[in-house]
C-alpha positions as a printed Julia matrix, in Angstrom:
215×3 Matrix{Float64}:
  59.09   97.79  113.47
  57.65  100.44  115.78
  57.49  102.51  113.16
  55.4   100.06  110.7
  53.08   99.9   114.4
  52.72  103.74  114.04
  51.64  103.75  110.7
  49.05  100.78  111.44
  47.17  102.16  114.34
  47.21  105.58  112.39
  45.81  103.93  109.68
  43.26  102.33  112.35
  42.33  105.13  113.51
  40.95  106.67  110.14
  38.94  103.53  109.88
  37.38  103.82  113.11
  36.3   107.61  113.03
  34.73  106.42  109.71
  32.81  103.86  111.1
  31.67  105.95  114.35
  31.09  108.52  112.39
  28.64  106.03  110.11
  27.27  104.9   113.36
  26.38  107.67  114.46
  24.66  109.27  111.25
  22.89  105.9   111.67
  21.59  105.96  115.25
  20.38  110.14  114.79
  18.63  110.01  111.95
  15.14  108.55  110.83
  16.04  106.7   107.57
  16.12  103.12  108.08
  13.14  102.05  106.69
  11.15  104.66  104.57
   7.7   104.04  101.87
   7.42  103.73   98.18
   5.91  107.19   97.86
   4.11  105.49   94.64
   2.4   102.96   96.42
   1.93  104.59  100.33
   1.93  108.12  101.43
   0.74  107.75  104.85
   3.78  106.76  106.54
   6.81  108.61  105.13
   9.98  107.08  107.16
  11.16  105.4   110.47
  14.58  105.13  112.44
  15.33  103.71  115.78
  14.31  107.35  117.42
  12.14  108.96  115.18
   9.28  108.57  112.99
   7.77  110.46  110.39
   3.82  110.65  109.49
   1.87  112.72  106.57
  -1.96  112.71  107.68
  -1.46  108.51  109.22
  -4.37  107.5   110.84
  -3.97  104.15  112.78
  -6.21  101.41  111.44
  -6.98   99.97  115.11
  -6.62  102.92  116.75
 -10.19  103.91  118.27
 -11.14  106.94  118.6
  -8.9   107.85  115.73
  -5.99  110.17  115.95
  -4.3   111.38  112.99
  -0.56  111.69  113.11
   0.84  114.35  111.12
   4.89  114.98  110.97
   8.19  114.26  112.51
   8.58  113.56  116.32
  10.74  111.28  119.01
   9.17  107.62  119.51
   9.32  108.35  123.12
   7.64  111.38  122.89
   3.65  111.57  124.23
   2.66  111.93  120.31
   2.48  108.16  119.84
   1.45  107.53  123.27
  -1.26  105.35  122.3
   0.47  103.23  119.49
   3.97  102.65  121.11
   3.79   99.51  121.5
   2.77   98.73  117.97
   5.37  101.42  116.53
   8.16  100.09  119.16
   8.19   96.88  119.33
  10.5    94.69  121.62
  12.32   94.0   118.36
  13.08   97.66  117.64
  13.79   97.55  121.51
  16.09   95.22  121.24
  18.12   96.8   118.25
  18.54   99.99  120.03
  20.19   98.72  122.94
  22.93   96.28  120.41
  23.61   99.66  118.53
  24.27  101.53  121.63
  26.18   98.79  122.86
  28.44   98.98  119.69
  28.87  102.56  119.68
  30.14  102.58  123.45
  32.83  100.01  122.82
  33.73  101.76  119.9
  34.39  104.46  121.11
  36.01  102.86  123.91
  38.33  100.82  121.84
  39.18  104.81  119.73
  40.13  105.53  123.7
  42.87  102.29  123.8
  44.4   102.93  120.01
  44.83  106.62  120.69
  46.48  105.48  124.17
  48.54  103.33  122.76
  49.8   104.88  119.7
  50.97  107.48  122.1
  52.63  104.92  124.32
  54.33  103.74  121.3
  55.4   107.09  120.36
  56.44  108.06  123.35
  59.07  104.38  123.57
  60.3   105.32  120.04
  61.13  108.85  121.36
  63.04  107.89  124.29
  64.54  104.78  123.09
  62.71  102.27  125.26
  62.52   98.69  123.98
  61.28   97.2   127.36
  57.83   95.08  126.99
  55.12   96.65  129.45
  52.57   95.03  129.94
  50.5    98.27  129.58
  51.38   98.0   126.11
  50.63   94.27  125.92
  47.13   94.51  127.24
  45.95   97.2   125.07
  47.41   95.41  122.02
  45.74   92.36  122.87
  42.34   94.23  124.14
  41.83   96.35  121.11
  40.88   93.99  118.3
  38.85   92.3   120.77
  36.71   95.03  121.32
  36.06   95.94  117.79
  35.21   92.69  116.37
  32.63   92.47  119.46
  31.57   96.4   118.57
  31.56   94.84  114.88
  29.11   92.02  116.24
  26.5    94.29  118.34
  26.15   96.75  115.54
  25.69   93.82  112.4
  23.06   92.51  114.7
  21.11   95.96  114.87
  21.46   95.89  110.96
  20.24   92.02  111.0
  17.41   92.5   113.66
  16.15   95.46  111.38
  16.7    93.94  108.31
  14.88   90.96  109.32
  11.65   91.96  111.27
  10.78   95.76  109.48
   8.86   93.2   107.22
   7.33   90.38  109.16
   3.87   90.16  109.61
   3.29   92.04  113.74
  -0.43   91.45  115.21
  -3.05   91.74  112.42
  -0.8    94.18  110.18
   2.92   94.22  108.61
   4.38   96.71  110.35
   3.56   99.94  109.26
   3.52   98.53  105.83
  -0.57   97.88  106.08
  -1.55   94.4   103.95
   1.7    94.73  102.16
   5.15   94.65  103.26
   6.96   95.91  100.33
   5.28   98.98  100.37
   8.55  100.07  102.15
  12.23   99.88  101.83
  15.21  100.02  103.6
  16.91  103.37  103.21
  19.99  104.99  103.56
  20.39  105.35  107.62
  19.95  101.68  107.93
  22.94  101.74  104.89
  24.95  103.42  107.15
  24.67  101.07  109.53
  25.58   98.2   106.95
  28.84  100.22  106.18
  29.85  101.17  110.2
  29.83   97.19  110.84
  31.91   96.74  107.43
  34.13   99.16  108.53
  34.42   98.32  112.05
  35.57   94.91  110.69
  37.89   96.2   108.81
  39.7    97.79  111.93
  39.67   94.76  113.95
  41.66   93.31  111.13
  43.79   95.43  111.08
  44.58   95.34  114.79
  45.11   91.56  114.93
  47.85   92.88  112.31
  48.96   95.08  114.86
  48.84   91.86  117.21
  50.87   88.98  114.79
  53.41   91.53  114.24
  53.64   92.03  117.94
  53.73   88.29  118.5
  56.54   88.73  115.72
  58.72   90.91  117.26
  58.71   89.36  120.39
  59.27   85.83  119.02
């Protein structure tokens, strides 16, 4: 059975450098929402660090500045319209994705741990029950269906506000909110949560046939 155990968390572990390495395509670069070149040209594309311009000019923005490639959302560029090109929203989704990319790649720290503690009982013929062993069997799925949770709520916060009517404007959509479209960061992110999932599943495997063996 330790050897069906190996084979699991190996398996696991393919899953979750998938969906950190999704994540992380996600998080670093500026896709999530981007324009209908055929209907706006002005605004090209957004992520959660960076935004991307082509001659914008803010419509409330007095005296008016026009904003003209690709730079940080922190940086002193958009100084003057942060806070309607950040909002507490896009705040908000930031810190959830972080959040899910630190326990992911804690929980990568506890399967690699205790694949080799499994390993290393199977080489020297140790059937005793540790409860090293137990508590990162029964940790692990726990912290990637909570990872799985943080980051599907970045994907859901984004999803749902990129097009909701902010102040007197749609958010960098001007007087019509389909003039943009999710792209294929925020995609990423959509297939990091699936796949993050998808390793929590298979660690509560990991866990009944635990239970199994010890039964």
């Amino acid at each position: 059975m330790k050897l069906v155990h190996t084979i699991l968390l190996c398996v696991v572990i393919v899953f979750v450098l998938a969906s950190i390495l999704c994540h992380i395509i996600a998080l670093f670069t500026s896709y999530w929402l981007r324009s209908s070149s055929d209907k706006q040209v002005n605004f090209l594309n957004i992520g959660l660090f960076n935004a991307c311009f082509d001659d914008y000019i803010h419509p409330h923005e007095n005296p008016a500045k026009v904003y003209d490639g690709c730079d940080g959302l922190s940086s002193d560029t958009y100084e003057v319209i942060r806070d309607w090109l950040v909002p507490q929203w896009l705040v908000a989704c930031r810190i959830v994705a972080i959040i899910g990319l630190i326990l992911q790649l804690v929980g990568l720290v506890f399967i690699i741990l205790l694949l080799l503690w499994i390993i290393c009982k199977c080489v020297f013929c140790d059937d005793r029950d540790d409860l090293c062993e137990k508590i990162l069997i029964y940790a692990t799925p726990i912290i990637f269906i909570v990872a799985g949770m943080f980051i599907m709520m970045a994907v859901m916060i984004f999803a749902d506000n990129a097009f909701r009517l902010q102040c007197k404007d749609f958010w960098l959509g001007g007087a019509d909110p389909f003039d943009n479209h999710l792209s294929w960061s925020w995609n990423f992110e959509v297939a990091a949560t699936v796949l993050t999932f998808i390793s929590g599943g298979f660690l509560i495997w990991v866990v009944v046939l635990k239970a199994r063996d010890d039964y």
